[in-house]
Tab-separated table of C-alpha atoms and ligand atoms in Angstrom:
chain	number	residue	atom	x	y	z
A	1	MET	CA	122.384	189.857	120.099
A	2	ALA	CA	120.885	186.343	120.127
A	3	ASP	CA	118.935	186.962	116.903
A	4	ASN	CA	122.221	187.734	115.145
A	5	LYS	CA	123.816	184.373	115.968
A	6	VAL	CA	125.273	182.593	112.957
A	7	ILE	CA	122.847	179.814	112.176
A	8	ARG	CA	124.429	178.318	109.033
A	9	GLU	CA	127.573	176.264	109.369
A	10	THR	CA	129.372	178.197	106.627
A	11	PRO	CA	128.060	181.724	106.134
A	12	PHE	CA	127.825	182.979	102.570
A	13	PHE	CA	130.274	185.740	103.465
A	14	LEU	CA	133.031	183.220	104.219
A	15	LYS	CA	132.056	181.017	101.285
A	16	GLU	CA	132.243	184.013	98.947
A	17	ILE	CA	135.694	185.034	100.209
A	18	ASN	CA	136.908	181.552	99.320
A	19	GLU	CA	135.216	181.632	95.904
A	20	GLN	CA	137.322	184.577	94.762
A	21	PRO	CA	139.997	182.687	92.780
A	22	LYS	CA	137.297	180.947	90.719
A	23	ALA	CA	135.273	184.130	90.275
A	24	LEU	CA	138.384	185.980	89.086
A	25	ALA	CA	139.382	183.176	86.717
A	26	ASN	CA	135.859	183.093	85.218
A	27	THR	CA	135.817	186.862	84.829
A	28	LEU	CA	139.235	186.878	83.196
A	29	ALA	CA	138.289	184.056	80.796
A	30	GLN	CA	135.153	185.901	79.711
A	31	TYR	CA	137.099	188.897	78.431
A	32	LEU	CA	139.954	187.104	76.731
A	33	GLY	CA	139.683	186.768	72.979
A	34	PRO	CA	142.157	185.298	70.488
A	35	ASN	CA	145.570	187.047	70.395
A	36	LEU	CA	144.956	188.542	73.809
A	37	GLN	CA	142.218	190.685	72.334
A	38	LEU	CA	140.020	191.941	75.139
A	39	LYS	CA	136.375	191.157	74.459
A	40	MET	CA	133.991	193.712	75.830
A	41	ASN	CA	130.255	193.027	75.692
A	42	ARG	CA	127.070	194.931	74.806
A	43	PRO	CA	128.071	196.676	72.629
A	44	PRO	CA	131.721	195.932	71.883
A	45	LEU	CA	133.478	198.526	74.001
A	46	ASP	CA	134.994	200.194	70.956
A	47	ASP	CA	131.540	201.270	69.818
A	48	LEU	CA	131.684	203.800	72.634
A	49	ASN	CA	134.251	205.620	70.533
A	50	LEU	CA	136.886	205.431	73.232
A	51	LYS	CA	139.511	207.143	71.079
A	52	LYS	CA	137.922	210.495	71.800
A	53	ILE	CA	137.935	209.985	75.587
A	54	THR	CA	140.012	212.554	77.450
A	55	LYS	CA	138.879	211.755	80.986
A	56	ALA	CA	137.165	209.035	82.983
A	57	TYR	CA	134.479	209.486	85.633
A	58	PHE	CA	133.937	206.631	88.115
A	59	THR	CA	130.965	206.502	90.428
A	60	ALA	CA	129.680	203.877	92.899
A	61	CYS	CA	128.547	203.253	96.512
A	62	GLY	CA	130.094	201.377	99.445
A	63	THR	CA	132.482	198.598	98.526
A	64	SER	CA	132.019	199.304	94.818
A	65	TYR	CA	133.204	202.863	95.507
A	66	HIS	CA	136.472	201.421	96.812
A	67	ALA	CA	136.833	199.506	93.523
A	68	ALA	CA	136.315	202.865	91.782
A	69	LEU	CA	139.153	204.380	93.813
A	70	THR	CA	141.398	201.528	92.678
A	71	ALA	CA	140.318	202.100	89.087
A	72	ARG	CA	141.666	205.634	89.188
A	73	TYR	CA	145.214	204.309	89.574
A	74	MET	CA	144.736	201.689	86.870
A	75	VAL	CA	143.310	204.063	84.284
A	76	GLU	CA	145.578	207.016	85.012
A	77	GLU	CA	148.745	204.912	84.978
A	78	LEU	CA	147.962	202.489	82.177
A	79	ALA	CA	146.017	204.719	79.797
A	80	ARG	CA	147.320	208.119	80.987
A	81	ILE	CA	143.789	209.491	81.205
A	82	PRO	CA	142.846	211.650	84.214
A	83	ALA	CA	140.104	210.095	86.309
A	84	ILE	CA	137.508	211.625	88.624
A	85	VAL	CA	136.096	209.353	91.331
A	86	GLU	CA	132.879	210.334	93.053
A	87	PRO	CA	130.724	208.518	95.634
A	88	ALA	CA	127.378	208.156	93.856
A	89	SER	CA	125.622	209.751	96.828
A	90	GLU	CA	127.579	212.946	96.063
A	91	CYS	CA	126.412	212.729	92.474
A	92	GLY	CA	126.570	216.003	90.589
A	93	ARG	CA	129.488	217.719	92.289
A	94	HIS	CA	131.682	217.154	89.254
A	95	TYR	CA	128.861	217.963	86.866
A	96	GLN	CA	130.791	220.836	85.269
A	97	LEU	CA	133.692	218.555	84.372
A	98	ILE	CA	131.674	215.884	82.578
A	99	ASP	CA	131.317	216.307	78.820
A	100	GLU	CA	131.043	214.291	75.599
A	101	ASN	CA	134.725	213.349	75.863
A	102	THR	CA	134.164	211.685	79.237
A	103	LEU	CA	133.841	207.951	79.788
A	104	ALA	CA	131.454	207.565	82.749
A	105	VAL	CA	131.775	204.216	84.509
A	106	ALA	CA	129.192	203.230	87.130
A	107	ILE	CA	130.180	200.267	89.297
A	108	SER	CA	127.755	198.113	91.276
A	109	GLN	CA	127.434	194.515	92.410
A	110	SER	CA	123.644	194.532	92.292
A	111	GLY	CA	123.203	197.057	89.497
A	112	ARG	CA	120.368	198.449	91.624
A	113	SER	CA	121.825	201.154	93.872
A	114	ARG	CA	119.711	204.140	92.981
A	115	GLU	CA	122.429	206.722	93.611
A	116	THR	CA	124.759	204.923	91.193
A	117	LEU	CA	122.037	204.797	88.561
A	118	THR	CA	121.322	208.504	89.017
A	119	SER	CA	125.029	209.373	88.640
A	120	LEU	CA	125.208	207.433	85.386
A	121	GLN	CA	122.085	209.130	84.052
A	122	LEU	CA	123.459	212.522	84.984
A	123	ALA	CA	126.705	211.806	83.152
A	124	ALA	CA	124.710	210.612	80.107
A	125	SER	CA	122.735	213.867	80.120
A	126	LYS	CA	126.044	215.704	79.706
A	127	GLY	CA	126.895	213.619	76.637
A	128	ALA	CA	129.359	211.233	78.302
A	129	SER	CA	129.788	207.677	77.000
A	130	THR	CA	128.367	205.409	79.706
A	131	LEU	CA	129.542	202.040	80.890
A	132	ALA	CA	128.211	199.847	83.704
A	133	VAL	CA	130.414	197.392	85.599
A	134	VAL	CA	127.966	195.027	87.275
A	135	ASN	CA	127.573	191.532	88.636
A	136	GLU	CA	123.828	191.234	88.172
A	137	CYS	CA	122.875	191.426	84.545
A	138	PRO	CA	120.398	192.529	83.323
A	139	SER	CA	119.776	195.126	85.999
A	140	PRO	CA	118.621	198.762	85.985
A	141	LEU	CA	122.220	199.911	85.608
A	142	THR	CA	123.017	197.731	82.577
A	143	LEU	CA	119.766	198.823	80.941
A	144	ALA	CA	120.606	202.484	81.448
A	145	ALA	CA	124.225	202.318	80.244
A	146	GLN	CA	125.408	202.283	76.627
A	147	GLY	CA	127.774	199.413	77.391
A	148	SER	CA	128.302	196.981	80.228
A	149	LEU	CA	131.066	194.805	81.573
A	150	THR	CA	129.857	191.956	83.732
A	151	THR	CA	131.786	190.475	86.614
A	152	LEU	CA	131.380	186.716	86.691
A	153	ALA	CA	131.385	186.450	90.464
A	154	GLY	CA	128.280	184.275	90.463
A	155	ARG	CA	125.357	184.764	92.786
A	156	VAL	CA	126.140	187.016	95.754
A	157	ASN	CA	124.132	186.096	98.849
A	158	SER	CA	126.017	187.995	101.492
A	159	LEU	CA	125.040	191.647	101.814
A	160	SER	CA	128.667	192.636	102.237
A	161	SER	CA	130.474	192.191	98.922
A	162	THR	CA	133.799	190.349	98.615
A	163	LYS	CA	134.093	188.337	95.382
A	164	ALA	CA	132.225	190.943	93.340
A	165	PHE	CA	134.650	193.576	94.647
A	166	THR	CA	137.819	191.759	93.557
A	167	CYS	CA	136.208	190.962	90.188
A	168	GLN	CA	135.286	194.642	89.758
A	169	SER	CA	138.905	195.592	90.443
A	170	LEU	CA	140.069	193.066	87.839
A	171	ILE	CA	137.653	194.343	85.189
A	172	LEU	CA	138.649	197.920	85.866
A	173	GLY	CA	142.282	196.891	85.351
A	174	LEU	CA	141.281	195.277	82.042
A	175	LEU	CA	139.459	198.465	81.114
A	176	GLY	CA	142.636	200.453	81.855
A	177	LEU	CA	144.558	198.085	79.588
A	178	ARG	CA	141.999	198.361	76.802
A	179	LEU	CA	142.110	202.143	76.972
A	180	ALA	CA	145.912	202.003	76.895
A	181	GLN	CA	145.770	199.728	73.842
A	182	ILE	CA	143.368	202.036	72.019
A	183	ARG	CA	145.613	204.971	72.779
A	184	GLY	CA	148.564	203.217	71.151
A	185	ALA	CA	150.443	201.786	74.138
A	186	ASP	CA	153.722	200.059	73.384
A	187	ARG	CA	152.770	196.487	72.449
A	188	GLU	CA	155.443	194.817	74.590
A	189	GLN	CA	154.679	196.920	77.654
A	190	TRP	CA	150.989	196.265	77.193
A	191	ARG	CA	151.602	192.514	76.949
A	192	GLN	CA	153.697	192.502	80.104
A	193	ALA	CA	151.008	194.415	82.004
A	194	PHE	CA	148.406	191.992	80.735
A	195	ASP	CA	150.466	188.913	81.692
A	196	LYS	CA	150.751	190.272	85.213
A	197	LEU	CA	147.025	190.915	85.489
A	198	SER	CA	146.226	187.387	84.369
A	199	ARG	CA	148.143	185.998	87.377
A	200	LEU	CA	145.558	187.448	89.748
A	201	PRO	CA	143.365	184.347	90.349
A	202	GLU	CA	146.415	182.307	91.371
A	203	LEU	CA	147.775	185.030	93.639
A	204	VAL	CA	144.426	185.364	95.392
A	205	ARG	CA	144.285	181.567	95.801
A	206	HIS	CA	147.615	181.715	97.661
A	207	ALA	CA	146.480	184.703	99.703
A	208	LEU	CA	143.575	182.665	101.109
A	209	SER	CA	146.031	180.664	103.218
A	210	VAL	CA	146.416	183.702	105.484
A	211	GLU	CA	143.131	182.746	107.179
A	212	GLU	CA	144.705	180.512	109.812
A	213	LYS	CA	146.845	183.344	111.125
A	214	ILE	CA	143.935	185.774	110.973
A	215	GLU	CA	141.906	183.698	113.414
A	216	ASN	CA	144.629	184.296	115.986
A	217	VAL	CA	144.774	188.047	115.219
A	218	ALA	CA	140.986	188.268	115.543
A	219	SER	CA	141.153	186.744	119.013
A	220	LYS	CA	143.621	189.489	119.994
A	221	LEU	CA	141.381	192.270	118.643
A	222	ILE	CA	138.091	191.029	120.027
A	223	ASN	CA	137.943	193.423	122.987
A	224	TYR	CA	138.667	196.642	121.113
A	225	SER	CA	136.002	199.042	119.867
A	226	HIS	CA	138.153	201.234	117.594
A	227	CYS	CA	140.779	200.485	114.989
A	228	PHE	CA	142.768	202.378	112.341
A	229	ILE	CA	144.024	200.948	109.071
A	230	LEU	CA	146.875	202.914	107.517
A	231	ALA	CA	148.215	202.713	103.997
A	232	ARG	CA	149.817	204.759	101.249
A	233	GLY	CA	148.837	205.530	97.648
A	234	ARG	CA	147.114	202.734	95.764
A	235	MET	CA	146.690	200.753	99.013
A	236	LEU	CA	144.472	203.414	100.615
A	237	PRO	CA	141.251	202.106	98.974
A	238	MET	CA	141.970	198.727	100.591
A	239	ALA	CA	142.464	200.347	104.009
A	240	CYS	CA	139.048	202.015	103.524
A	241	GLU	CA	137.504	198.757	102.323
A	242	GLY	CA	138.957	196.877	105.316
A	243	ALA	CA	137.525	199.543	107.620
A	244	LEU	CA	134.100	199.268	105.958
A	245	LYS	CA	134.155	195.490	106.407
A	246	LEU	CA	135.105	195.849	110.094
A	247	LYS	CA	132.162	198.209	110.594
A	248	GLU	CA	129.631	196.136	108.645
A	249	VAL	CA	130.593	192.611	109.582
A	250	ALA	CA	132.426	192.942	112.930
A	251	ARG	CA	130.741	196.129	114.203
A	252	ILE	CA	133.992	197.769	115.116
A	253	HIS	CA	134.535	201.443	114.510
A	254	ALA	CA	137.381	201.488	111.998
A	255	GLU	CA	138.916	204.156	109.799
A	256	GLY	CA	141.140	203.830	106.767
A	257	SER	CA	143.684	206.640	106.546
A	258	PHE	CA	146.718	207.706	104.534
A	259	ILE	CA	149.708	206.841	106.692
A	260	GLY	CA	151.373	210.129	105.767
A	261	GLU	CA	148.354	212.111	106.979
A	262	PHE	CA	147.998	210.240	110.235
A	263	GLY	CA	150.397	212.425	112.178
A	264	HIS	CA	148.365	215.500	111.228
A	265	GLY	CA	145.587	215.111	113.778
A	266	PRO	CA	144.365	211.501	114.059
A	267	LEU	CA	147.458	210.594	116.092
A	268	ALA	CA	145.864	212.455	118.998
A	269	LEU	CA	143.355	209.588	119.330
A	270	VAL	CA	145.922	206.826	119.554
A	271	SER	CA	146.456	204.799	122.729
A	272	SER	CA	146.778	201.206	123.939
A	273	GLN	CA	143.034	200.946	123.225
A	274	THR	CA	143.291	201.692	119.491
A	275	PRO	CA	144.966	198.876	117.574
A	276	ILE	CA	146.490	199.899	114.257
A	277	ILE	CA	146.817	197.815	111.130
A	278	VAL	CA	149.523	199.119	108.815
A	279	ILE	CA	149.598	198.017	105.175
A	280	ALA	CA	153.166	198.615	104.031
A	281	PHE	CA	155.490	197.020	101.523
A	282	ALA	CA	159.239	197.127	102.072
A	283	ASP	CA	159.923	199.186	98.943
A	284	GLU	CA	157.347	201.856	99.805
A	285	ILE	CA	158.223	202.645	103.423
A	286	GLU	CA	159.184	206.241	104.171
A	287	PRO	CA	161.311	207.358	107.154
A	288	THR	CA	158.235	209.142	108.549
A	289	ASP	CA	156.395	205.787	108.675
A	290	LEU	CA	159.095	204.447	110.936
A	291	ALA	CA	158.931	207.514	113.159
A	292	LEU	CA	155.172	206.981	113.430
A	293	ALA	CA	155.638	203.317	114.337
A	294	PHE	CA	158.077	204.272	117.116
A	295	GLU	CA	155.450	206.690	118.413
A	296	PHE	CA	152.888	203.863	118.419
A	297	LYS	CA	155.278	201.701	120.408
A	298	ALA	CA	155.831	204.484	122.916
A	299	ARG	CA	152.048	204.629	123.443
A	300	ASN	CA	151.679	200.818	123.745
A	301	VAL	CA	149.523	200.660	120.640
A	302	PRO	CA	148.959	197.110	119.345
A	303	VAL	CA	150.370	197.189	115.792
A	304	PHE	CA	149.628	194.644	113.055
A	305	LEU	CA	151.556	194.795	109.808
A	306	ILE	CA	150.237	193.500	106.490
A	307	THR	CA	153.016	193.093	103.965
A	308	GLU	CA	154.151	190.665	101.287
A	309	ASN	CA	156.356	187.618	101.590
A	310	GLY	CA	159.213	186.853	99.233
A	311	PRO	CA	162.247	189.047	98.567
A	312	ASN	CA	160.713	192.112	100.187
A	313	GLN	CA	160.564	190.432	103.577
A	314	GLU	CA	163.156	192.856	104.896
A	315	ASN	CA	160.446	195.199	106.055
A	316	ALA	CA	161.716	197.883	108.425
A	317	LEU	CA	158.333	198.054	110.164
A	318	ALA	CA	158.218	194.333	110.929
A	319	ALA	CA	160.378	194.587	114.053
A	320	LEU	CA	157.985	197.183	115.503
A	321	ALA	CA	154.826	195.180	114.833
A	322	ASP	CA	153.152	192.836	117.316
A	323	GLU	CA	152.153	190.575	114.456
A	324	VAL	CA	153.108	190.392	110.775
A	325	LEU	CA	150.640	189.034	108.232
A	326	THR	CA	151.937	188.273	104.775
A	327	VAL	CA	150.298	187.990	101.390
A	328	PRO	CA	151.979	186.562	98.275
A	329	ALA	CA	154.361	188.916	96.508
A	330	ALA	CA	152.431	190.383	93.572
A	331	PRO	CA	153.136	192.857	90.758
A	332	PHE	CA	152.633	196.290	92.305
A	333	ARG	CA	149.356	197.002	90.456
A	334	LEU	CA	147.861	193.801	91.879
A	335	ARG	CA	148.993	194.363	95.449
A	336	PRO	CA	145.748	196.090	96.506
A	337	ILE	CA	143.537	193.210	95.366
A	338	VAL	CA	145.695	190.583	97.063
A	339	THR	CA	145.959	192.633	100.250
A	340	VAL	CA	142.231	192.971	100.806
A	341	ILE	CA	141.972	189.204	101.498
A	342	PRO	CA	143.360	189.271	105.088
A	343	LEU	CA	141.094	192.236	105.859
A	344	GLN	CA	138.018	190.344	104.620
A	345	PHE	CA	138.959	187.343	106.797
A	346	LEU	CA	139.644	189.587	109.778
A	347	ALA	CA	136.170	191.132	109.596
A	348	TYR	CA	134.638	187.672	109.307
A	349	HIS	CA	136.497	186.101	112.235
A	350	LEU	CA	135.983	189.096	114.504
A	351	GLY	CA	132.262	189.014	113.752
A	352	ARG	CA	132.175	185.248	114.280
A	353	LEU	CA	133.862	185.553	117.678
A	354	LYS	CA	131.243	188.150	118.595
A	355	GLY	CA	128.428	185.843	117.487
A	356	LEU	CA	127.336	188.129	114.634
A	357	ASP	CA	125.658	187.054	111.400
A	358	ALA	CA	128.189	187.888	108.664
A	359	ASP	CA	125.570	187.702	105.932
A	360	ARG	CA	123.161	190.218	107.398
A	361	PRO	CA	125.227	192.875	109.150
A	362	GLY	CA	123.277	194.561	111.943
A	363	GLY	CA	120.610	196.946	110.781
A	364	LEU	CA	121.811	196.970	107.177
A	365	ILE	CA	119.547	196.456	104.220
A	366	SER	CA	120.042	195.832	100.535
A	367	PRO	CA	121.306	198.740	98.387
A	368	GLU	CA	118.002	198.796	96.533
A	369	THR	CA	115.885	198.997	99.684
A	370	TYR	CA	118.206	201.624	101.114
A	371	SER	CA	117.856	203.709	97.986
A	372	ASP	CA	114.070	203.350	97.981
A	373	LEU	CA	113.852	204.424	101.608
A	374	LYS	CA	116.113	207.360	100.941
A	375	ALA	CA	113.954	208.483	98.030
A	376	GLN	CA	110.788	208.170	100.162
A	377	SER	CA	112.426	210.061	102.992
A	378	LEU	CA	113.456	212.903	100.680
A	379	ASN	CA	109.950	213.088	99.225
A	380	SER	CA	108.193	213.033	102.583
A	381	PRO	CA	107.142	216.408	104.005
A	382	THR	CA	108.967	215.689	107.257
A	383	GLY	CA	112.102	214.317	105.575
A	384	SER	CA	111.883	211.379	107.992
A	385	ASN	CA	115.028	209.689	109.198
A	386	LEU	CA	116.144	206.526	107.398
A	387	GLN	CA	116.600	204.648	110.648
A	388	SER	CA	113.066	205.227	111.850
B	1	BG6	C1	125.339	199.104	100.585
B	1	BG6	C2	125.933	197.838	101.195
B	1	BG6	O1	124.039	199.313	100.993
B	1	BG6	O2	125.446	199.026	99.149
B	1	BG6	C3	127.401	197.743	100.778
B	1	BG6	O3	125.861	197.894	102.609
B	1	BG6	C4	127.485	197.763	99.240
B	1	BG6	O4	127.970	196.547	101.284
B	1	BG6	C5	126.782	199.006	98.686
B	1	BG6	O5	128.848	197.777	98.865
B	1	BG6	C6	126.787	199.112	97.166
B	1	BG6	O6	126.121	198.043	96.559
B	1	BG6	P1	126.221	197.776	95.004
B	1	BG6	O7	125.308	196.606	94.751
B	1	BG6	O8	125.756	199.020	94.273
B	1	BG6	O9	127.648	197.460	94.696
């Protein structure tokens, strides 16, 4: 493990977590025109003839895929358009559903993941309007799409994405708002939703103060090899993103799961050796969540609760948790983005305590290289393994 030792004083991964408020503020500023008009670049988004759109198709890999899962809630709730979300590596499964009334949105930090590019091209071949949400511009994805929305996260040096992810989630929220506006949303409701979204950089800035407490939680989790992160509804993508970060950066086997599904099988794996992180807000807790938490207690499971501070502090699960981590109270559509911050820090501090290099997670390579290797492997007569 010696070659994985952190050699820089501040790894890019940590630096990029802390850059999120600025990245979000820059991204927000870029898309704000006079009179709260949303500016959308190359070409102006309206040129994609969004009035005719009857469904959205989101596709991406890894962390960007989790932003796509968040986008589904934003677009379905704000614009009332059904959304399909597909991992780009599964590209083509929803082929029959994509048509000229579909808005296909491919999301990528690098703009170079081959699977994401292929998904976008496939959607274009079915007549869909295509949009790229990218951080690196120009990139193969922006060149292939009819329109692009750029995140202004700045240069990303860490392989594992943090600031690009929160900026993607913000842009996808703005996209949901723009679609709602085009489809004649009530002006006052639209304005209120927009005002809430524009508070995001400040909320994330406050959320960063959770780091101190996270260092302590990381020291408690250091000796465990497995972990579950449970959540409900719109928080599930963050549970999955937290689990991905724990795998990549801290090399812990972690799974994100719907809390309501957890009793239907996964519970069999739970013991004092499987810590559980529950993401739950006071106003969303169901009686079955409490029953599950009592079961965890009976099995001596270490339980960590992530919730919000403020008026919702009366969280019924708090008394059953070994530790409670709070994030600033946020409008419910912004909760996911604010809640991912403690999970990013947790992955970092766990990895740091293990002496791992946060910027180059073990054995992982850039999305572009991965895609190239995959293509070579598929073309080779032996179909050689990616790891070899
Ligand atoms: C993977 C990385 O290879 O690519 C992930 O390990 C990343 O961290 C994913 O999220 C997708 O990358 P991109 O650039 O398409 O968002």
